[in-house]
Amino acid sequence: MRQKRILLIIPAYNEAEGIVEVVRIVDQYRKKTSYDLDYIVINDGSTDNEEEVLQRNNINHIELVQNLGIGGAVQTGYMYAMQKEYDIAVQYDGDGQHDIESIPALIEPILSDTADFTVGSRFVSESESQFKSTGARQMGIKILSTLIRISSGVRIKDVTSGYRAGNRKVIEQFVTRYPSKYPEPESYMHLLANKVRVKEVGVNMFERATGESSIKVINSISYMINVSLSIIFVALIRRRKR
C-alpha cells in the first residue's frame, strides 16, 4: 500500500523572529519520522521582513501579496495540498505553539480511517499539555463548545484549536469553502453538515514563542459575540435545508 503523503500547512503573519526555528524543528522531526511529511509556509502578507527571512533560509513557502487573515492563509495551504495531491493536510501554527511530537496522535485516526478530521485538544484526558490558555479564554472556549454541541449534537472541547488535520475529503471541502473570519469554530458546523467524521485527540501545546495572537483582549468580547452569531446562523441554514 502506498504511504500517505502528509503536508503541514504553516500560516505565518509577521513571524520573522521565530519562523526559522519553527521550520528547523519541523525539519528535525522529518528526518527521524517514518511519515512522508512535507511543509509549506504561507506568508500572509507580512509587513515585517518575514519574506526576506524565508527566502534567505530557502524555506518552502507561498507569499500572499496582501494579508488575507488566518482563514485565507490556511485555505491557500489547502489549495496547495490538493494541487500537489497530498492525502492529509495538517494545520500547524507558525508561532511555535504546536508540539511537532503530537503529529502521530493527530493523524493516526485518519490513517486508520476512524476519522476524516481530527482536532488537537488541550482539554481531553489524553492531553498532557500544561499550557491551557488564560482563564478568560478558557471560559470563552467552553461557551463556544456548548453552543456547537447544542447546534450540532457534537461536543468539541477545544473549539479554537488551530492544530487540526484532515483527509482528502476535508481538503477538497476546505478548498471550496473555508470560513475567513472565525475559521476554527465555524468550520465545524460545515464539516458536520457534510457528514465528516470529526474526532478530538489529545495533543501538547506551548505558549506562543513569538508574534501576537489575532484575538486581542480588547476585541475578545466582540469576537465571542460574532463567532456565536456565526455558529447560530450556520445552524439555522442547516435546519432549513433538511
PDB file of N, CA, C and O in Angstrom, residues 10-85:
ATOM      1  N   ILE A  10       1.566  25.819   7.333  1.00  0.00           N
ATOM      2  CA  ILE A  10       2.053  26.699   8.392  1.00  0.00           C
ATOM      3  C   ILE A  10       1.745  28.155   8.034  1.00  0.00           C
ATOM      4  O   ILE A  10       2.517  28.812   7.324  1.00  0.00           O
ATOM      5  N   PRO A  11       0.594  28.690   8.491  1.00  0.00           N
ATOM      6  CA  PRO A  11       0.303  30.104   8.229  1.00  0.00           C
ATOM      7  C   PRO A  11       1.182  30.980   9.116  1.00  0.00           C
ATOM      8  O   PRO A  11       1.399  30.669  10.296  1.00  0.00           O
ATOM      9  N   ALA A  12       1.686  32.071   8.553  1.00  0.00           N
ATOM     10  CA  ALA A  12       2.584  32.932   9.327  1.00  0.00           C
ATOM     11  C   ALA A  12       2.392  34.382   8.924  1.00  0.00           C
ATOM     12  O   ALA A  12       2.530  34.733   7.757  1.00  0.00           O
ATOM     13  N   TYR A  13       2.088  35.212   9.904  1.00  0.00           N
ATOM     14  CA  TYR A  13       1.947  36.646   9.673  1.00  0.00           C
ATOM     15  C   TYR A  13       2.869  37.393  10.632  1.00  0.00           C
ATOM     16  O   TYR A  13       2.721  37.294  11.847  1.00  0.00           O
ATOM     17  N   ASN A  14       3.833  38.090  10.093  1.00  0.00           N
ATOM     18  CA  ASN A  14       4.821  38.825  10.891  1.00  0.00           C
ATOM     19  C   ASN A  14       5.536  37.919  11.897  1.00  0.00           C
ATOM     20  O   ASN A  14       5.685  38.264  13.073  1.00  0.00           O
ATOM     21  N   GLU A  15       5.971  36.770  11.415  1.00  0.00           N
ATOM     22  CA  GLU A  15       6.673  35.801  12.261  1.00  0.00           C
ATOM     23  C   GLU A  15       8.160  35.704  11.894  1.00  0.00           C
ATOM     24  O   GLU A  15       8.782  34.654  12.059  1.00  0.00           O
ATOM     25  N   ALA A  16       8.735  36.806  11.404  1.00  0.00           N
ATOM     26  CA  ALA A  16      10.147  36.787  11.009  1.00  0.00           C
ATOM     27  C   ALA A  16      11.057  36.365  12.157  1.00  0.00           C
ATOM     28  O   ALA A  16      12.068  35.695  11.953  1.00  0.00           O
ATOM     29  N   GLU A  17      10.678  36.736  13.360  1.00  0.00           N
ATOM     30  CA  GLU A  17      11.518  36.458  14.524  1.00  0.00           C
ATOM     31  C   GLU A  17      11.647  34.969  14.821  1.00  0.00           C
ATOM     32  O   GLU A  17      12.699  34.507  15.267  1.00  0.00           O
ATOM     33  N   GLY A  18      10.577  34.206  14.574  1.00  0.00           N
ATOM     34  CA  GLY A  18      10.591  32.820  15.023  1.00  0.00           C
ATOM     35  C   GLY A  18      10.370  31.755  13.969  1.00  0.00           C
ATOM     36  O   GLY A  18      10.476  30.563  14.262  1.00  0.00           O
ATOM     37  N   ILE A  19      10.068  32.135  12.725  1.00  0.00           N
ATOM     38  CA  ILE A  19       9.675  31.133  11.728  1.00  0.00           C
ATOM     39  C   ILE A  19      10.818  30.183  11.374  1.00  0.00           C
ATOM     40  O   ILE A  19      10.583  29.004  11.092  1.00  0.00           O
ATOM     41  N   VAL A  20      12.056  30.650  11.416  1.00  0.00           N
ATOM     42  CA  VAL A  20      13.195  29.779  11.098  1.00  0.00           C
ATOM     43  C   VAL A  20      13.290  28.652  12.130  1.00  0.00           C
ATOM     44  O   VAL A  20      13.531  27.496  11.770  1.00  0.00           O
ATOM     45  N   GLU A  21      13.084  28.981  13.386  1.00  0.00           N
ATOM     46  CA  GLU A  21      13.140  27.963  14.440  1.00  0.00           C
ATOM     47  C   GLU A  21      11.992  26.968  14.304  1.00  0.00           C
ATOM     48  O   GLU A  21      12.181  25.758  14.502  1.00  0.00           O
ATOM     49  N   VAL A  22      10.816  27.459  13.963  1.00  0.00           N
ATOM     50  CA  VAL A  22       9.665  26.573  13.762  1.00  0.00           C
ATOM     51  C   VAL A  22       9.959  25.569  12.654  1.00  0.00           C
ATOM     52  O   VAL A  22       9.734  24.358  12.802  1.00  0.00           O
ATOM     53  N   VAL A  23      10.488  26.051  11.541  1.00  0.00           N
ATOM     54  CA  VAL A  23      10.800  25.171  10.413  1.00  0.00           C
ATOM     55  C   VAL A  23      11.961  24.237  10.760  1.00  0.00           C
ATOM     56  O   VAL A  23      11.976  23.072  10.343  1.00  0.00           O
ATOM     57  N   ARG A  24      12.919  24.720  11.535  1.00  0.00           N
ATOM     58  CA  ARG A  24      14.038  23.864  11.950  1.00  0.00           C
ATOM     59  C   ARG A  24      13.526  22.664  12.752  1.00  0.00           C
ATOM     60  O   ARG A  24      13.962  21.521  12.546  1.00  0.00           O
ATOM     61  N   ILE A  25      12.589  22.904  13.655  1.00  0.00           N
ATOM     62  CA  ILE A  25      12.001  21.824  14.453  1.00  0.00           C
ATOM     63  C   ILE A  25      11.248  20.844  13.558  1.00  0.00           C
ATOM     64  O   ILE A  25      11.323  19.625  13.741  1.00  0.00           O
ATOM     65  N   VAL A  26      10.516  21.382  12.587  1.00  0.00           N
ATOM     66  CA  VAL A  26       9.795  20.527  11.631  1.00  0.00           C
ATOM     67  C   VAL A  26      10.781  19.660  10.856  1.00  0.00           C
ATOM     68  O   VAL A  26      10.585  18.453  10.685  1.00  0.00           O
ATOM     69  N   ASP A  27      11.862  20.274  10.372  1.00  0.00           N
ATOM     70  CA  ASP A  27      12.856  19.532   9.595  1.00  0.00           C
ATOM     71  C   ASP A  27      13.525  18.436  10.428  1.00  0.00           C
ATOM     72  O   ASP A  27      13.790  17.338   9.923  1.00  0.00           O
ATOM     73  N   GLN A  28      13.797  18.719  11.680  1.00  0.00           N
ATOM     74  CA  GLN A  28      14.392  17.714  12.560  1.00  0.00           C
ATOM     75  C   GLN A  28      13.450  16.524  12.726  1.00  0.00           C
ATOM     76  O   GLN A  28      13.884  15.362  12.706  1.00  0.00           O
ATOM     77  N   TYR A  29      12.164  16.822  12.868  1.00  0.00           N
ATOM     78  CA  TYR A  29      11.176  15.753  13.024  1.00  0.00           C
ATOM     79  C   TYR A  29      11.065  14.938  11.751  1.00  0.00           C
ATOM     80  O   TYR A  29      10.951  13.708  11.791  1.00  0.00           O
ATOM     81  N   ARG A  30      11.112  15.600  10.603  1.00  0.00           N
ATOM     82  CA  ARG A  30      11.004  14.905   9.318  1.00  0.00           C
ATOM     83  C   ARG A  30      12.134  13.893   9.135  1.00  0.00           C
ATOM     84  O   ARG A  30      11.942  12.837   8.534  1.00  0.00           O
ATOM     85  N   LYS A  31      13.299  14.210   9.648  1.00  0.00           N
ATOM     86  CA  LYS A  31      14.456  13.327   9.488  1.00  0.00           C
ATOM     87  C   LYS A  31      14.325  12.035  10.299  1.00  0.00           C
ATOM     88  O   LYS A  31      14.868  11.002   9.919  1.00  0.00           O
ATOM     89  N   LYS A  32      13.607  12.107  11.399  1.00  0.00           N
ATOM     90  CA  LYS A  32      13.523  10.937  12.274  1.00  0.00           C
ATOM     91  C   LYS A  32      12.211  10.159  12.150  1.00  0.00           C
ATOM     92  O   LYS A  32      12.105   9.039  12.648  1.00  0.00           O
ATOM     93  N   THR A  33      11.213  10.748  11.493  1.00  0.00           N
ATOM     94  CA  THR A  33       9.919  10.069  11.403  1.00  0.00           C
ATOM     95  C   THR A  33       9.839   9.163  10.175  1.00  0.00           C
ATOM     96  O   THR A  33      10.565   9.360   9.196  1.00  0.00           O
ATOM     97  N   SER A  34       8.946   8.201  10.234  1.00  0.00           N
ATOM     98  CA  SER A  34       8.716   7.314   9.085  1.00  0.00           C
ATOM     99  C   SER A  34       7.626   7.861   8.173  1.00  0.00           C
ATOM    100  O   SER A  34       7.378   7.311   7.095  1.00  0.00           O
ATOM    101  N   TYR A  35       6.967   8.938   8.590  1.00  0.00           N
ATOM    102  CA  TYR A  35       5.920   9.544   7.770  1.00  0.00           C
ATOM    103  C   TYR A  35       6.526  10.249   6.551  1.00  0.00           C
ATOM    104  O   TYR A  35       7.637  10.785   6.616  1.00  0.00           O
ATOM    105  N   ASP A  36       5.769  10.255   5.463  1.00  0.00           N
ATOM    106  CA  ASP A  36       6.129  11.032   4.275  1.00  0.00           C
ATOM    107  C   ASP A  36       5.591  12.445   4.497  1.00  0.00           C
ATOM    108  O   ASP A  36       4.468  12.771   4.114  1.00  0.00           O
ATOM    109  N   LEU A  37       6.403  13.275   5.130  1.00  0.00           N
ATOM    110  CA  LEU A  37       5.938  14.558   5.663  1.00  0.00           C
ATOM    111  C   LEU A  37       6.639  15.730   4.983  1.00  0.00           C
ATOM    112  O   LEU A  37       7.866  15.794   4.923  1.00  0.00           O
ATOM    113  N   ASP A  38       5.842  16.687   4.474  1.00  0.00           N
ATOM    114  CA  ASP A  38       6.350  17.924   3.893  1.00  0.00           C
ATOM    115  C   ASP A  38       5.710  19.106   4.615  1.00  0.00           C
ATOM    116  O   ASP A  38       4.804  18.928   5.449  1.00  0.00           O
ATOM    117  N   TYR A  39       6.146  20.301   4.253  1.00  0.00           N
ATOM    118  CA  TYR A  39       5.541  21.506   4.837  1.00  0.00           C
ATOM    119  C   TYR A  39       5.475  22.610   3.786  1.00  0.00           C
ATOM    120  O   TYR A  39       6.203  22.601   2.793  1.00  0.00           O
ATOM    121  N   ILE A  40       4.591  23.567   4.029  1.00  0.00           N
ATOM    122  CA  ILE A  40       4.529  24.784   3.236  1.00  0.00           C
ATOM    123  C   ILE A  40       4.186  25.933   4.189  1.00  0.00           C
ATOM    124  O   ILE A  40       3.224  25.855   4.947  1.00  0.00           O
ATOM    125  N   VAL A  41       5.004  26.972   4.200  1.00  0.00           N
ATOM    126  CA  VAL A  41       4.722  28.174   4.978  1.00  0.00           C
ATOM    127  C   VAL A  41       3.925  29.135   4.108  1.00  0.00           C
ATOM    128  O   VAL A  41       4.277  29.369   2.946  1.00  0.00           O
ATOM    129  N   ILE A  42       2.847  29.674   4.652  1.00  0.00           N
ATOM    130  CA  ILE A  42       2.048  30.670   3.938  1.00  0.00           C
ATOM    131  C   ILE A  42       2.332  32.032   4.562  1.00  0.00           C
ATOM    132  O   ILE A  42       1.885  32.330   5.667  1.00  0.00           O
ATOM    133  N   ASN A  43       3.112  32.850   3.856  1.00  0.00           N
ATOM    134  CA  ASN A  43       3.408  34.204   4.327  1.00  0.00           C
ATOM    135  C   ASN A  43       2.201  35.079   4.004  1.00  0.00           C
ATOM    136  O   ASN A  43       1.997  35.473   2.860  1.00  0.00           O
ATOM    137  N   ASP A  44       1.421  35.391   5.037  1.00  0.00           N
ATOM    138  CA  ASP A  44       0.137  36.055   4.831  1.00  0.00           C
ATOM    139  C   ASP A  44       0.286  37.575   4.743  1.00  0.00           C
ATOM    140  O   ASP A  44      -0.215  38.317   5.581  1.00  0.00           O
ATOM    141  N   GLY A  45       0.999  38.029   3.717  1.00  0.00           N
ATOM    142  CA  GLY A  45       1.149  39.471   3.504  1.00  0.00           C
ATOM    143  C   GLY A  45       1.834  40.176   4.657  1.00  0.00           C
ATOM    144  O   GLY A  45       1.437  41.294   5.032  1.00  0.00           O
ATOM    145  N   SER A  46       2.843  39.553   5.233  1.00  0.00           N
ATOM    146  CA  SER A  46       3.522  40.116   6.402  1.00  0.00           C
ATOM    147  C   SER A  46       4.111  41.493   6.108  1.00  0.00           C
ATOM    148  O   SER A  46       4.567  41.780   4.995  1.00  0.00           O
ATOM    149  N   THR A  47       4.103  42.354   7.140  1.00  0.00           N
ATOM    150  CA  THR A  47       4.649  43.705   6.998  1.00  0.00           C
ATOM    151  C   THR A  47       6.034  43.823   7.626  1.00  0.00           C
ATOM    152  O   THR A  47       6.650  44.893   7.562  1.00  0.00           O
ATOM    153  N   ASP A  48       6.514  42.747   8.255  1.00  0.00           N
ATOM    154  CA  ASP A  48       7.887  42.750   8.750  1.00  0.00           C
ATOM    155  C   ASP A  48       8.794  42.168   7.654  1.00  0.00           C
ATOM    156  O   ASP A  48       8.410  42.151   6.484  1.00  0.00           O
ATOM    157  N   ASN A  49       9.954  41.688   7.989  1.00  0.00           N
ATOM    158  CA  ASN A  49      10.863  41.145   6.972  1.00  0.00           C
ATOM    159  C   ASN A  49      10.772  39.629   6.857  1.00  0.00           C
ATOM    160  O   ASN A  49      11.747  38.958   6.531  1.00  0.00           O
ATOM    161  N   GLU A  50       9.575  39.092   7.106  1.00  0.00           N
ATOM    162  CA  GLU A  50       9.392  37.641   7.054  1.00  0.00           C
ATOM    163  C   GLU A  50       9.743  37.073   5.673  1.00  0.00           C
ATOM    164  O   GLU A  50      10.404  36.031   5.578  1.00  0.00           O
ATOM    165  N   GLU A  51       9.321  37.743   4.616  1.00  0.00           N
ATOM    166  CA  GLU A  51       9.598  37.230   3.267  1.00  0.00           C
ATOM    167  C   GLU A  51      11.101  37.137   3.014  1.00  0.00           C
ATOM    168  O   GLU A  51      11.584  36.155   2.450  1.00  0.00           O
ATOM    169  N   GLU A  52      11.834  38.134   3.450  1.00  0.00           N
ATOM    170  CA  GLU A  52      13.289  38.123   3.302  1.00  0.00           C
ATOM    171  C   GLU A  52      13.897  36.946   4.068  1.00  0.00           C
ATOM    172  O   GLU A  52      14.791  36.257   3.560  1.00  0.00           O
ATOM    173  N   VAL A  53      13.398  36.711   5.286  1.00  0.00           N
ATOM    174  CA  VAL A  53      13.891  35.608   6.112  1.00  0.00           C
ATOM    175  C   VAL A  53      13.596  34.265   5.449  1.00  0.00           C
ATOM    176  O   VAL A  53      14.458  33.375   5.406  1.00  0.00           O
ATOM    177  N   LEU A  54      12.406  34.112   4.917  1.00  0.00           N
ATOM    178  CA  LEU A  54      12.020  32.861   4.259  1.00  0.00           C
ATOM    179  C   LEU A  54      12.902  32.588   3.045  1.00  0.00           C
ATOM    180  O   LEU A  54      13.363  31.467   2.831  1.00  0.00           O
ATOM    181  N   GLN A  55      13.115  33.622   2.242  1.00  0.00           N
ATOM    182  CA  GLN A  55      13.940  33.457   1.043  1.00  0.00           C
ATOM    183  C   GLN A  55      15.400  33.174   1.403  1.00  0.00           C
ATOM    184  O   GLN A  55      16.038  32.293   0.811  1.00  0.00           O
ATOM    185  N   ARG A  56      15.920  33.897   2.375  1.00  0.00           N
ATOM    186  CA  ARG A  56      17.331  33.753   2.749  1.00  0.00           C
ATOM    187  C   ARG A  56      17.628  32.358   3.288  1.00  0.00           C
ATOM    188  O   ARG A  56      18.730  31.829   3.093  1.00  0.00           O
ATOM    189  N   ASN A  57      16.641  31.754   3.941  1.00  0.00           N
ATOM    190  CA  ASN A  57      16.838  30.433   4.540  1.00  0.00           C
ATOM    191  C   ASN A  57      16.280  29.299   3.676  1.00  0.00           C
ATOM    192  O   ASN A  57      16.187  28.162   4.133  1.00  0.00           O
ATOM    193  N   ASN A  58      15.927  29.629   2.432  1.00  0.00           N
ATOM    194  CA  ASN A  58      15.424  28.630   1.475  1.00  0.00           C
ATOM    195  C   ASN A  58      14.265  27.807   2.064  1.00  0.00           C
ATOM    196  O   ASN A  58      14.220  26.582   1.939  1.00  0.00           O
ATOM    197  N   ILE A  59      13.350  28.500   2.705  1.00  0.00           N
ATOM    198  CA  ILE A  59      12.193  27.848   3.317  1.00  0.00           C
ATOM    199  C   ILE A  59      11.062  27.766   2.292  1.00  0.00           C
ATOM    200  O   ILE A  59      10.697  28.778   1.669  1.00  0.00           O
ATOM    201  N   ASN A  60      10.527  26.574   2.097  1.00  0.00           N
ATOM    202  CA  ASN A  60       9.435  26.372   1.146  1.00  0.00           C
ATOM    203  C   ASN A  60       8.217  27.190   1.572  1.00  0.00           C
ATOM    204  O   ASN A  60       7.684  26.979   2.673  1.00  0.00           O
ATOM    205  N   HIS A  61       7.789  28.107   0.722  1.00  0.00           N
ATOM    206  CA  HIS A  61       6.690  28.979   1.144  1.00  0.00           C
ATOM    207  C   HIS A  61       5.944  29.560  -0.050  1.00  0.00           C
ATOM    208  O   HIS A  61       6.406  29.506  -1.194  1.00  0.00           O
ATOM    209  N   ILE A  62       4.780  30.115   0.267  1.00  0.00           N
ATOM    210  CA  ILE A  62       3.978  30.887  -0.679  1.00  0.00           C
ATOM    211  C   ILE A  62       3.828  32.278  -0.090  1.00  0.00           C
ATOM    212  O   ILE A  62       3.463  32.430   1.081  1.00  0.00           O
ATOM    213  N   GLU A  63       4.102  33.297  -0.881  1.00  0.00           N
ATOM    214  CA  GLU A  63       3.929  34.676  -0.418  1.00  0.00           C
ATOM    215  C   GLU A  63       2.609  35.226  -0.940  1.00  0.00           C
ATOM    216  O   GLU A  63       2.382  35.265  -2.153  1.00  0.00           O
ATOM    217  N   LEU A  64       1.734  35.635  -0.035  1.00  0.00           N
ATOM    218  CA  LEU A  64       0.496  36.303  -0.411  1.00  0.00           C
ATOM    219  C   LEU A  64       0.784  37.799  -0.496  1.00  0.00           C
ATOM    220  O   LEU A  64       1.394  38.368   0.417  1.00  0.00           O
ATOM    221  N   VAL A  65       0.347  38.444  -1.555  1.00  0.00           N
ATOM    222  CA  VAL A  65       0.703  39.844  -1.775  1.00  0.00           C
ATOM    223  C   VAL A  65      -0.038  40.784  -0.832  1.00  0.00           C
ATOM    224  O   VAL A  65       0.348  41.935  -0.662  1.00  0.00           O
ATOM    225  N   GLN A  66      -1.110  40.292  -0.207  1.00  0.00           N
ATOM    226  CA  GLN A  66      -1.796  41.081   0.806  1.00  0.00           C
ATOM    227  C   GLN A  66      -2.289  40.155   1.896  1.00  0.00           C
ATOM    228  O   GLN A  66      -2.398  38.944   1.705  1.00  0.00           O
ATOM    229  N   ASN A  67      -2.558  40.731   3.055  1.00  0.00           N
ATOM    230  CA  ASN A  67      -2.993  39.947   4.201  1.00  0.00           C
ATOM    231  C   ASN A  67      -4.430  39.473   4.017  1.00  0.00           C
ATOM    232  O   ASN A  67      -5.349  40.273   3.878  1.00  0.00           O
ATOM    233  N   LEU A  68      -4.623  38.150   3.990  1.00  0.00           N
ATOM    234  CA  LEU A  68      -5.958  37.571   3.835  1.00  0.00           C
ATOM    235  C   LEU A  68      -6.556  37.148   5.169  1.00  0.00           C
ATOM    236  O   LEU A  68      -7.715  36.754   5.222  1.00  0.00           O
ATOM    237  N   GLY A  69      -5.773  37.186   6.241  1.00  0.00           N
ATOM    238  CA  GLY A  69      -6.253  36.692   7.516  1.00  0.00           C
ATOM    239  C   GLY A  69      -6.023  35.195   7.616  1.00  0.00           C
ATOM    240  O   GLY A  69      -5.700  34.526   6.628  1.00  0.00           O
ATOM    241  N   ILE A  70      -6.215  34.658   8.810  1.00  0.00           N
ATOM    242  CA  ILE A  70      -5.911  33.248   9.053  1.00  0.00           C
ATOM    243  C   ILE A  70      -6.722  32.323   8.154  1.00  0.00           C
ATOM    244  O   ILE A  70      -6.212  31.313   7.652  1.00  0.00           O
ATOM    245  N   GLY A  71      -7.976  32.662   7.897  1.00  0.00           N
ATOM    246  CA  GLY A  71      -8.810  31.817   7.049  1.00  0.00           C
ATOM    247  C   GLY A  71      -8.281  31.721   5.627  1.00  0.00           C
ATOM    248  O   GLY A  71      -8.147  30.636   5.064  1.00  0.00           O
ATOM    249  N   GLY A  72      -7.948  32.872   5.037  1.00  0.00           N
ATOM    250  CA  GLY A  72      -7.435  32.889   3.677  1.00  0.00           C
ATOM    251  C   GLY A  72      -6.075  32.220   3.553  1.00  0.00           C
ATOM    252  O   GLY A  72      -5.794  31.534   2.567  1.00  0.00           O
ATOM    253  N   ALA A  73      -5.229  32.414   4.564  1.00  0.00           N
ATOM    254  CA  ALA A  73      -3.902  31.807   4.545  1.00  0.00           C
ATOM    255  C   ALA A  73      -3.995  30.290   4.609  1.00  0.00           C
ATOM    256  O   ALA A  73      -3.335  29.572   3.848  1.00  0.00           O
ATOM    257  N   VAL A  74      -4.823  29.786   5.525  1.00  0.00           N
ATOM    258  CA  VAL A  74      -4.971  28.339   5.667  1.00  0.00           C
ATOM    259  C   VAL A  74      -5.618  27.734   4.422  1.00  0.00           C
ATOM    260  O   VAL A  74      -5.210  26.667   3.946  1.00  0.00           O
ATOM    261  N   GLN A  75      -6.617  28.418   3.864  1.00  0.00           N
ATOM    262  CA  GLN A  75      -7.254  27.909   2.651  1.00  0.00           C
ATOM    263  C   GLN A  75      -6.258  27.838   1.497  1.00  0.00           C
ATOM    264  O   GLN A  75      -6.299  26.896   0.690  1.00  0.00           O
ATOM    265  N   THR A  76      -5.342  28.785   1.436  1.00  0.00           N
ATOM    266  CA  THR A  76      -4.284  28.733   0.424  1.00  0.00           C
ATOM    267  C   THR A  76      -3.466  27.455   0.591  1.00  0.00           C
ATOM    268  O   THR A  76      -3.104  26.793  -0.391  1.00  0.00           O
ATOM    269  N   GLY A  77      -3.174  27.096   1.844  1.00  0.00           N
ATOM    270  CA  GLY A  77      -2.454  25.860   2.111  1.00  0.00           C
ATOM    271  C   GLY A  77      -3.225  24.634   1.670  1.00  0.00           C
ATOM    272  O   GLY A  77      -2.644  23.690   1.108  1.00  0.00           O
ATOM    273  N   TYR A  78      -4.532  24.642   1.879  1.00  0.00           N
ATOM    274  CA  TYR A  78      -5.357  23.512   1.431  1.00  0.00           C
ATOM    275  C   TYR A  78      -5.392  23.432  -0.098  1.00  0.00           C
ATOM    276  O   TYR A  78      -5.392  22.332  -0.670  1.00  0.00           O
ATOM    277  N   MET A  79      -5.392  24.572  -0.753  1.00  0.00           N
ATOM    278  CA  MET A  79      -5.338  24.575  -2.223  1.00  0.00           C
ATOM    279  C   MET A  79      -4.029  23.963  -2.710  1.00  0.00           C
ATOM    280  O   MET A  79      -4.019  23.182  -3.669  1.00  0.00           O
ATOM    281  N   TYR A  80      -2.947  24.309  -2.044  1.00  0.00           N
ATOM    282  CA  TYR A  80      -1.639  23.748  -2.384  1.00  0.00           C
ATOM    283  C   TYR A  80      -1.652  22.239  -2.157  1.00  0.00           C
ATOM    284  O   TYR A  80      -1.137  21.466  -2.989  1.00  0.00           O
ATOM    285  N   ALA A  81      -2.251  21.806  -1.047  1.00  0.00           N
ATOM    286  CA  ALA A  81      -2.324  20.373  -0.727  1.00  0.00           C
ATOM    287  C   ALA A  81      -3.089  19.606  -1.791  1.00  0.00           C
ATOM    288  O   ALA A  81      -2.690  18.498  -2.190  1.00  0.00           O
ATOM    289  N   MET A  82      -4.182  20.171  -2.278  1.00  0.00           N
ATOM    290  CA  MET A  82      -4.971  19.491  -3.298  1.00  0.00           C
ATOM    291  C   MET A  82      -4.226  19.473  -4.626  1.00  0.00           C
ATOM    292  O   MET A  82      -4.201  18.455  -5.325  1.00  0.00           O
ATOM    293  N   GLN A  83      -3.611  20.608  -4.977  1.00  0.00           N
ATOM    294  CA  GLN A  83      -2.886  20.698  -6.241  1.00  0.00           C
ATOM    295  C   GLN A  83      -1.727  19.697  -6.287  1.00  0.00           C
ATOM    296  O   GLN A  83      -1.462  19.068  -7.316  1.00  0.00           O
ATOM    297  N   LYS A  84      -1.050  19.519  -5.149  1.00  0.00           N
ATOM    298  CA  LYS A  84       0.109  18.612  -5.075  1.00  0.00           C
ATOM    299  C   LYS A  84      -0.292  17.183  -4.680  1.00  0.00           C
ATOM    300  O   LYS A  84       0.560  16.324  -4.478  1.00  0.00           O
ATOM    301  N   GLU A  85      -1.598  16.955  -4.533  1.00  0.00           N
ATOM    302  CA  GLU A  85      -2.164  15.626  -4.295  1.00  0.00           C
ATOM    303  C   GLU A  85      -1.684  14.988  -2.979  1.00  0.00           C
ATOM    304  O   GLU A  85      -1.342  13.811  -2.923  1.00  0.00           O
TER     305      GLU A  85
END
